[in-house]
Short mmCIF file of C-alpha atoms and ligand atoms in Angstrom, two decimals:
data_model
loop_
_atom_site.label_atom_id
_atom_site.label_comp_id
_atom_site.label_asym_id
_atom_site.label_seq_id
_atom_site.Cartn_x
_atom_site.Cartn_y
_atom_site.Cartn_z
CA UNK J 1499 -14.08 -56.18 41.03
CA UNK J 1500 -10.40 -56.12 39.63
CA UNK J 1501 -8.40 -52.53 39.70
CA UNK J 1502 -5.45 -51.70 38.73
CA UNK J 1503 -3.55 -48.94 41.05
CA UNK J 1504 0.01 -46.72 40.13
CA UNK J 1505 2.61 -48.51 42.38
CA UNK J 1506 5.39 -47.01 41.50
CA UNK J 1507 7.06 -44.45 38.69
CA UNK J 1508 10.35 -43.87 37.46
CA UNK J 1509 11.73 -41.56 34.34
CA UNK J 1510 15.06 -41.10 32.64
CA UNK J 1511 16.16 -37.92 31.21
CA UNK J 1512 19.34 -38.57 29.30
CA UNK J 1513 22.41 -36.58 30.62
CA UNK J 1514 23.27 -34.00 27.31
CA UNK J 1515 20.89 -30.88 27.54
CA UNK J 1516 20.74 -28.44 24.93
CA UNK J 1517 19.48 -24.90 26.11
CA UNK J 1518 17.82 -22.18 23.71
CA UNK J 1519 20.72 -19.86 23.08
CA UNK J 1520 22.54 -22.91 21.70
CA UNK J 1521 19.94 -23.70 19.17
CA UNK J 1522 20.32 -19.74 18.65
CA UNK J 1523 23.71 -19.87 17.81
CA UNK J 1524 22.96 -22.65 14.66
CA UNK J 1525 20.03 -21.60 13.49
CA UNK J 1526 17.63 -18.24 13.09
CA UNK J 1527 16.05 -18.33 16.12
CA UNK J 1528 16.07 -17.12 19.49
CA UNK J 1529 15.61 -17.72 23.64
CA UNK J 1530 12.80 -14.86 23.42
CA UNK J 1531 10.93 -16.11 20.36
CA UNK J 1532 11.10 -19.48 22.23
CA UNK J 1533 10.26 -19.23 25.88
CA UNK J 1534 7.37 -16.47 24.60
CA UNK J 1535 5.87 -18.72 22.27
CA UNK J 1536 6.05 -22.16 23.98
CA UNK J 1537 7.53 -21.95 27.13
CA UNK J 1538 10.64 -24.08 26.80
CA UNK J 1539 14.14 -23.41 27.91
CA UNK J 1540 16.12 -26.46 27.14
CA UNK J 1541 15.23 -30.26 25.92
CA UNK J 1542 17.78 -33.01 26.87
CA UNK J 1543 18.95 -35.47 23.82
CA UNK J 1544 19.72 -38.86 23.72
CA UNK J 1545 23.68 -39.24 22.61
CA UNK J 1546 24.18 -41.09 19.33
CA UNK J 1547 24.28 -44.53 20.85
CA UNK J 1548 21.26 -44.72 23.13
CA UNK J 1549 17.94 -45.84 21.92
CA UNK J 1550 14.40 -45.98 22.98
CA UNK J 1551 14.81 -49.23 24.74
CA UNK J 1552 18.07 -47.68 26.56
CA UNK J 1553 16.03 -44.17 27.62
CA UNK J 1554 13.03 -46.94 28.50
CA UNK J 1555 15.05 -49.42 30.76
CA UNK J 1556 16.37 -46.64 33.16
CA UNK J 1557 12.74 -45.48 33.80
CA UNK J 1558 11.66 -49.34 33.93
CA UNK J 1559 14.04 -49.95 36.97
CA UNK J 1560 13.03 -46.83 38.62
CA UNK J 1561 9.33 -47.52 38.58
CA UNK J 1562 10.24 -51.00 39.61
CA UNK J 1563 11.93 -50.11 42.43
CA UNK J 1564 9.43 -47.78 43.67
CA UNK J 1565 7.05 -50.29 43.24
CA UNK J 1566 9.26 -52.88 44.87
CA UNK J 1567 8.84 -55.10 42.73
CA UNK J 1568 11.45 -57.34 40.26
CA UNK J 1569 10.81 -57.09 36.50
CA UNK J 1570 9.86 -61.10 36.45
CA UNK J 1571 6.99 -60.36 38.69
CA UNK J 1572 5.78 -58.23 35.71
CA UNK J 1573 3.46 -60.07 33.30
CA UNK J 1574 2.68 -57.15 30.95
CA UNK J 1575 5.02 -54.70 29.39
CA UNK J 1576 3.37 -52.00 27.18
CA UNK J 1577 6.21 -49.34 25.36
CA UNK J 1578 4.39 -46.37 23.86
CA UNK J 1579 6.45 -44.64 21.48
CA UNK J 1580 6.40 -43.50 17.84
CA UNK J 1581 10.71 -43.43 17.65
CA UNK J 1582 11.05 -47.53 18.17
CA UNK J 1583 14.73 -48.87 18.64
CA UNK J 1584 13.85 -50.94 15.19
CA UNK J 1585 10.90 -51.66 12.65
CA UNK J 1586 10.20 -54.53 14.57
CA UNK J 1587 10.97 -56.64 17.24
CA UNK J 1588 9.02 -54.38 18.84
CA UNK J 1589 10.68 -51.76 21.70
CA UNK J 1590 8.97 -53.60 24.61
CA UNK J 1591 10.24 -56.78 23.33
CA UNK J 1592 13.95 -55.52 23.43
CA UNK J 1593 13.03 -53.66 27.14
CA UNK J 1594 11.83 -57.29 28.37
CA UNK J 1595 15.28 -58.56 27.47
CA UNK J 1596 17.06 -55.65 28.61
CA UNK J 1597 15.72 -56.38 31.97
CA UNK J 1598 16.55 -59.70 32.51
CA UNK J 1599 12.64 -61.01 32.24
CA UNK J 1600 11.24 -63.35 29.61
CA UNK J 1601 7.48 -65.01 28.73
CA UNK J 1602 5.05 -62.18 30.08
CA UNK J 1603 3.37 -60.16 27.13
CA UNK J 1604 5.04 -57.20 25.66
CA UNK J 1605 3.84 -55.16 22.99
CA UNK J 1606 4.48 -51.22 21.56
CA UNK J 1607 1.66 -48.96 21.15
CA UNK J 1608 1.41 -46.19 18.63
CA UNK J 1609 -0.79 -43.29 19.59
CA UNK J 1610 2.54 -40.40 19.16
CA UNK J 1611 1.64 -37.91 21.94
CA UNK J 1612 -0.89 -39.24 23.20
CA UNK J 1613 0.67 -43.31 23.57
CA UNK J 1614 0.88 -43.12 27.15
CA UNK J 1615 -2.42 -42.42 28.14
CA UNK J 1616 -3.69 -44.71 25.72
CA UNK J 1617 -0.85 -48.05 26.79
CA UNK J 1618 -2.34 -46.64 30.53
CA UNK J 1619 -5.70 -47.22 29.34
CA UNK J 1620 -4.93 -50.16 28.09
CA UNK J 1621 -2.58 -51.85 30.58
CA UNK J 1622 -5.32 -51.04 33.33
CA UNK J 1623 -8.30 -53.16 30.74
CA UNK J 1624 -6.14 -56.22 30.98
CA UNK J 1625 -5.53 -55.91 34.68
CA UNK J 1626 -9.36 -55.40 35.30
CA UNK J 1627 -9.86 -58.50 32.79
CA UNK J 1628 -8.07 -60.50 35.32
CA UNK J 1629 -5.87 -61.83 32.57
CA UNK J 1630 -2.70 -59.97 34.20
CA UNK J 1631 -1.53 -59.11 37.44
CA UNK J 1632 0.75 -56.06 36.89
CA UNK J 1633 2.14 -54.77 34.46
CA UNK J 1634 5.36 -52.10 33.15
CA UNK J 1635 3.48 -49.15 31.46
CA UNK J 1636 6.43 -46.93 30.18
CA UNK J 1637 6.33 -44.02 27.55
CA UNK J 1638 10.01 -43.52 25.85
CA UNK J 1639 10.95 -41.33 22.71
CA UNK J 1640 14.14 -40.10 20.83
CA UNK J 1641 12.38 -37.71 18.55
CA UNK J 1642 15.56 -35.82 18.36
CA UNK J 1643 16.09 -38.50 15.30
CA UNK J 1644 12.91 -37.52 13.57
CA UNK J 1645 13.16 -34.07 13.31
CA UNK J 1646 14.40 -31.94 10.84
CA UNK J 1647 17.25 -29.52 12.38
CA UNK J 1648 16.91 -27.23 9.35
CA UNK J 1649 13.06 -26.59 10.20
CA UNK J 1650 13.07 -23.86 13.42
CA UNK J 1651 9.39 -23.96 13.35
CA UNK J 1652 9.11 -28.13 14.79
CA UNK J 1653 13.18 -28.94 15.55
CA UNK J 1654 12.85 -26.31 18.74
CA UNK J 1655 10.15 -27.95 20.55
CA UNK J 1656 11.07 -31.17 21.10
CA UNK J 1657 13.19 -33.55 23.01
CA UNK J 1658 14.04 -36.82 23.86
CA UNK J 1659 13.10 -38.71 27.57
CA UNK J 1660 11.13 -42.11 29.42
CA UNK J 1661 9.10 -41.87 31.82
CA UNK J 1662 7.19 -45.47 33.45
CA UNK J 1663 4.97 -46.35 35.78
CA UNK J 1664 4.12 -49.91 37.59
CA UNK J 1665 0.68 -51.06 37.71
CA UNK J 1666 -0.85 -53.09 39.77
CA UNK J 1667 -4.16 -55.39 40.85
CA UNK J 1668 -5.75 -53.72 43.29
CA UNK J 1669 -9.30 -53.64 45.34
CA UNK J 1670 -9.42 -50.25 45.13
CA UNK J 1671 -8.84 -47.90 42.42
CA UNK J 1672 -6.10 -46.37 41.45
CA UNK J 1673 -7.18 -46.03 37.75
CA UNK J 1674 -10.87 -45.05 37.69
CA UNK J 1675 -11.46 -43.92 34.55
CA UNK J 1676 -10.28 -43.18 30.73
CA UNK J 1677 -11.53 -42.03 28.07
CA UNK J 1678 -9.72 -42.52 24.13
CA UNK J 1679 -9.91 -40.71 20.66
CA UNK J 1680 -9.00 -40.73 17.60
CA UNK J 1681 -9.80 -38.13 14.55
CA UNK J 1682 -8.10 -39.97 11.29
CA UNK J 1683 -9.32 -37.34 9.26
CA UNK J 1684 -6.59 -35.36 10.50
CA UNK J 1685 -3.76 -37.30 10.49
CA UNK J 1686 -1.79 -34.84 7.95
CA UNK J 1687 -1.83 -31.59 10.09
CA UNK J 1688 1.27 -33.58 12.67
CA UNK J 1689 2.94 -36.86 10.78
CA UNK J 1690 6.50 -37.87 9.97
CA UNK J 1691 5.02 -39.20 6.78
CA UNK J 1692 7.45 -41.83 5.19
CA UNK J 1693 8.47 -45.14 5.49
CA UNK J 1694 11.25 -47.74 4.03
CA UNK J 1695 10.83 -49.54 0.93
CA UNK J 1696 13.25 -51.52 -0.52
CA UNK J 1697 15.91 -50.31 1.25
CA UNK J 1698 14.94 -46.73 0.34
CA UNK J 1699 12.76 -43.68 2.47
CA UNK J 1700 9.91 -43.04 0.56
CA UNK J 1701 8.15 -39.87 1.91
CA UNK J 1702 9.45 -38.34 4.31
CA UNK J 1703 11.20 -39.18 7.16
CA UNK J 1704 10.91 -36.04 9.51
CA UNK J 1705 8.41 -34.71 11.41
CA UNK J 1706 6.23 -31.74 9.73
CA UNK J 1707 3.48 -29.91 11.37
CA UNK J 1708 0.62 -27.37 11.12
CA UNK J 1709 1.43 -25.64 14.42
CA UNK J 1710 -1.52 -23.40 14.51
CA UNK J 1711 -3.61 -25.40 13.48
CA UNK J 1712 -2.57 -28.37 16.70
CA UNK J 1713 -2.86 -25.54 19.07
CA UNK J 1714 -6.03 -25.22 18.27
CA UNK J 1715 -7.49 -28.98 17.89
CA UNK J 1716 -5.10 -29.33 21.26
CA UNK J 1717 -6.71 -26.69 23.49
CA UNK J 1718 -10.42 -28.23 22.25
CA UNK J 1719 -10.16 -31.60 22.98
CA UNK J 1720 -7.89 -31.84 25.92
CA UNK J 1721 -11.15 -29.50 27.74
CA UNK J 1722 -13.46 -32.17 26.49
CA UNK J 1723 -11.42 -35.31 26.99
CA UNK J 1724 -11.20 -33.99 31.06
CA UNK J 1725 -14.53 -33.27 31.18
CA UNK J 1726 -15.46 -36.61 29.95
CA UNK J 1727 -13.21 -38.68 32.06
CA UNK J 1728 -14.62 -36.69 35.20
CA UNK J 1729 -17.73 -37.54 34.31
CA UNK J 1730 -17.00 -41.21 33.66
CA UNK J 1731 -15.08 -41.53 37.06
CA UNK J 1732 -17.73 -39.28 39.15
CA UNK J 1733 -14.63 -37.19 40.08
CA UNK J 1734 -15.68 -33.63 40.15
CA UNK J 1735 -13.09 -31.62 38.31
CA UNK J 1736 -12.79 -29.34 41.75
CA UNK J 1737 -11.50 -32.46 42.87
CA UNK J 1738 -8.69 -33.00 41.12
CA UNK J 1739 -5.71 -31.99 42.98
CA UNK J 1740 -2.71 -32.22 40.09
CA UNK J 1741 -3.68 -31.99 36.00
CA UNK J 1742 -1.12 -33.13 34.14
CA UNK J 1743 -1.77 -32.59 30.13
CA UNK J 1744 0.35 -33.76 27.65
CA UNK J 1745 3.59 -31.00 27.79
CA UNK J 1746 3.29 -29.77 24.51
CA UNK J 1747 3.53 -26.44 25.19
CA UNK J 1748 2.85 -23.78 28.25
CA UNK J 1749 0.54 -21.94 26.55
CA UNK J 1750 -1.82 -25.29 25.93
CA UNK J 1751 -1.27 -26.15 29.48
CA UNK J 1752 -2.34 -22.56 30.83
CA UNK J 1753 -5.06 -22.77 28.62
CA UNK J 1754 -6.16 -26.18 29.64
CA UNK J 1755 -6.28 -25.41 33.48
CA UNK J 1756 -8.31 -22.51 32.65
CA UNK J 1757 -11.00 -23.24 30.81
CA UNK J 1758 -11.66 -26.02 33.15
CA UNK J 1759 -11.56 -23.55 35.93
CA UNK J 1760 -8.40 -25.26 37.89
CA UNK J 1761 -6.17 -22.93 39.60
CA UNK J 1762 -2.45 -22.78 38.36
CA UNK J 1763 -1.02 -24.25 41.29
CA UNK J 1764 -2.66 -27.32 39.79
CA UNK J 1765 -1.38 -27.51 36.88
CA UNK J 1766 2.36 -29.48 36.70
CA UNK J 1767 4.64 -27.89 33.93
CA UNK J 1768 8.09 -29.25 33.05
CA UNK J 1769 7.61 -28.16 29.42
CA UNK J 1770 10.16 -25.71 30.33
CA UNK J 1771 12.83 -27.60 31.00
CA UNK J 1772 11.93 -31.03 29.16
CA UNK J 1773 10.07 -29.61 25.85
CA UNK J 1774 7.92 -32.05 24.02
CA UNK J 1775 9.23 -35.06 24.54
CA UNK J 1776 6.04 -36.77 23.50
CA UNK J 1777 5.01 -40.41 25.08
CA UNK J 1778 7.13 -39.75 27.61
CA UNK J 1779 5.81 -36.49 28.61
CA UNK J 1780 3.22 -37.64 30.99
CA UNK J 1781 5.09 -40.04 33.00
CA UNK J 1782 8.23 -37.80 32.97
CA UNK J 1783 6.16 -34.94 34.44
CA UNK J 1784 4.14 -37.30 36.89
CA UNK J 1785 7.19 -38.79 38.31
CA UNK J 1786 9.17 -35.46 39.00
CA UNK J 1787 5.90 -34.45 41.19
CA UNK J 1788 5.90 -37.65 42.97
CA UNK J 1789 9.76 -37.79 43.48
CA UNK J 1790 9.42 -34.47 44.67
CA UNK J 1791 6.72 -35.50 47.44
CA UNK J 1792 4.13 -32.79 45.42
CA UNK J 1793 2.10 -35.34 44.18
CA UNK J 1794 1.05 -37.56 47.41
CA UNK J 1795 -0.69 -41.09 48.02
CA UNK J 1796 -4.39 -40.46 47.47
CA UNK J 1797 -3.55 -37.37 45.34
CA UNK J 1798 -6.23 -37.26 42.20
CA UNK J 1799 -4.20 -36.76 39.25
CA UNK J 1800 -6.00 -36.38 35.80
CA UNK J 1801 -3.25 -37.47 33.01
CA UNK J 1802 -4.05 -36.04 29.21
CA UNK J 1803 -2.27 -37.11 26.45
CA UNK J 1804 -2.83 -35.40 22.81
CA UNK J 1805 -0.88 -35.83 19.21
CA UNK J 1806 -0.68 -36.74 16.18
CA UNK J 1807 -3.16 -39.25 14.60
CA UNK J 1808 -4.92 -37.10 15.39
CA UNK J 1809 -5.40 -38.88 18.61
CA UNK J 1810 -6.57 -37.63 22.40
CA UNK J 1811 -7.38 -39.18 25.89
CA UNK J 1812 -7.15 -38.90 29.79
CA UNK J 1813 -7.34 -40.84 32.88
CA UNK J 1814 -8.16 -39.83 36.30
CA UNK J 1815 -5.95 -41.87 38.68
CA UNK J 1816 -5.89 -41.59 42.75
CA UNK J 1817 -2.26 -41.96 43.71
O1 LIG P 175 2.55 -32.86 20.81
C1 LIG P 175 1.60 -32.10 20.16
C2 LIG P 175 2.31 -31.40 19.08
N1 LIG P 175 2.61 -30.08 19.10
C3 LIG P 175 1.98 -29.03 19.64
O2 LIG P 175 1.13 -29.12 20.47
C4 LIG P 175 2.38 -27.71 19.12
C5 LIG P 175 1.18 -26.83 18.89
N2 LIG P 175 1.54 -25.57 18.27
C6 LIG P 175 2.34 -24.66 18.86
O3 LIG P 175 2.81 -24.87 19.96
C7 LIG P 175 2.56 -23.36 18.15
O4 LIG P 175 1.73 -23.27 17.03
C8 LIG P 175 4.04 -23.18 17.72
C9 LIG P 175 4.90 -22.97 18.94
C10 LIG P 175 4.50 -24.37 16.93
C11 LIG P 175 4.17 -21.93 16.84
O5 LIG P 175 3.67 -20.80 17.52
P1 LIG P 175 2.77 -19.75 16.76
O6 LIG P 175 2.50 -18.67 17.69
O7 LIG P 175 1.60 -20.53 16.20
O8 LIG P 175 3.74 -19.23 15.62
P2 LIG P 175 3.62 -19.36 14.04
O9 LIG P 175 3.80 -20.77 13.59
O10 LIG P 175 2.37 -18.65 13.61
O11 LIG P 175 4.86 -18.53 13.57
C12 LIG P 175 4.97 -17.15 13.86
C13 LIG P 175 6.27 -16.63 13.26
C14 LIG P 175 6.47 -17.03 11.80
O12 LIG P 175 7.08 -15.93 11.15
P3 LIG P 175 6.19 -14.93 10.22
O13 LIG P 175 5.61 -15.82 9.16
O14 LIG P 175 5.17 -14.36 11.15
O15 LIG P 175 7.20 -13.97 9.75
C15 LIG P 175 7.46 -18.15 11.87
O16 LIG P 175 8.26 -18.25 10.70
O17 LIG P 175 7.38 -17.20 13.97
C16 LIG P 175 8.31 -17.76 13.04
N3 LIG P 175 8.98 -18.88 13.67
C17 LIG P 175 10.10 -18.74 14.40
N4 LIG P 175 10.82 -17.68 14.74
C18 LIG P 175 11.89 -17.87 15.51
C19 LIG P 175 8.63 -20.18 13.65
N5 LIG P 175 9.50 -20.90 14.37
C20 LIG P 175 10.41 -20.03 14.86
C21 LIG P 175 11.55 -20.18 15.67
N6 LIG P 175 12.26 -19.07 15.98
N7 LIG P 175 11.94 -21.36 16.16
#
């Protein structure tokens, strides 16, 4: 039977970071109120002329060149991200021609937080269909654009990244489970609900969300979304050596590690110096481990991604 294994990661962070005590100094809030209530000390944001497809092309190399491999050897290219470069063509269309490639499949995938679990879920289905050989799984976002810098309660928390990752066929996996969800039903309590009409926003075209209320949904289903994708994998949750949820906030992530009875060690956090940067989250934070030789070949790694749809999902992976 086909797999479909992690060969290689890569993430871009671009260079402009904006700390707490700057945000201070322009609106009512503070360091304290920030770092107690979320855990995040800075976010890094993408300079006025650098897109998606820009943040998503450095990460692309990176993971290519860990995986050793060119971007024409790619068949697949799967862009999660709710902030595309343009209404259409789509992100991962403007990524293949960024890097030089042309004629695989490339496609965006809308699932806000939790996109890159969901493009990792489905990159792996088309590599175990046999239909493609590897593919460029990459989660990018400038949500610095959606948000409203007048509104302390969402503009703190976010910030703007890629992170990517290389699939490939394999014999052994690599991916050996997911699991997806989606809850429609509450799609209003995190949305950026507008669009363009006619040359005009209709709506709204910033992000607005029911904080408390997120927390809460968050902290339920990311326990049974890693729970279920144990069982699915027959991975013992003891086994996992590295959980890496969504980084939404430290408090969710403590949370997360400890109902599911995983010691903090465990847990990867770079919340604190990335905030929520959304699909990119994941990959941002599984790279770092892995570039810093903390995450190592044969590590288990359960990845969780949760947001706004209301959507959820995890995969357990063996690096
Ligand atoms: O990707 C998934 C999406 N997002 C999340 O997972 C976020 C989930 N939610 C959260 O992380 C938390 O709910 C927040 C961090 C957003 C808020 O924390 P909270 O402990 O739920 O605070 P709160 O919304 O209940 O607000 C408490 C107080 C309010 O003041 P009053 O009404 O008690 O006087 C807010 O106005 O904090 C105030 N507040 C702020 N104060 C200083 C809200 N934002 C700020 C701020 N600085 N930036």
């Amino acid at each position: 039977m086909i797999r479909s294994r992690i060969a290689g990661t890569g993430a871009y962070l671009p260079p402009t970071i904006v700390t707490n005590d700057e945000l201070a100094r322009r609106m009512d809030t503070s360091d304290a109120w920030i770092q107690e209530r979320t855990g995040i000390r800075q976010r890094h944001l993408a300079d006025k002329g650098q897109s998606t497809s820009d943040l998503a092309l450095e990460a692309s190399r990176r993971a290519l060149e860990a995986a050793g491999l060119s971007a024409a050897q790619v068949d697949l290219i799967v862009v999660a991200t709710s902030t595309p470069d343009y209404i259409f063509p789509s992100t991962a269309c403007l990524l293949q021609a960024k890097l030089g490639a042309k004629g695989g499949a490339a496609f965006d995938l809308q699932a806000v937080c939790s996109g890159f679990v969901y493009a990792l879920a489905t990159a792996d289905s088309f590599i175990r269909a046999g239909t493609h050989r590897s593919a460029l799984v990459v989660g990018a976002e400038v949500f610095s654009r959606i948000l409203d810098w007048n509104d302390r309660a969402t503009c703190v928390l976010f910030g703007d990244g890629a992170g990517a990752v290389v699939l490939t066929a394999a014999q052994v996996p690599g991916i050996h489970a997911s699991v997806l969800h989606a809850d429609g039903s509450l799609a209003g309590i995190l949305s950026v609900p507008g669009n363009v009409c006619g040359g005009t926003i209709i709506g709204s075209p910033f992000l607005q969300m029911q904080g408390g209320q997120v927390f809460k949904v968050a902290v339920k289903v990311l326990d049974e979304a890693a729970r279920e994708v144990s069982a699915a994998a027959g991975i013992a949750l003891e086994q996992v050596d590295w959980l890496i949820p969504h980084q939404a906030n430290l408090r969710i992530l403590e949370a997360t590690a400890k109902r599911l009875g995983l010691p903090r060690e465990r847990l990867v956090v770079t919340v604190d110096r990335h905030a929520n940067t959304s699909a990119a989250s994941v990959p941002l934070a599984l790279d770092e481990f892995v570039r810093a030789g903390r995450i190592k070949p044969g590590h288990k790694v359960m990845l969780q991604g949760v947001g706004g749809g209301f959507t959820w999902g995890a995969s357990l992976v063996t690096m």
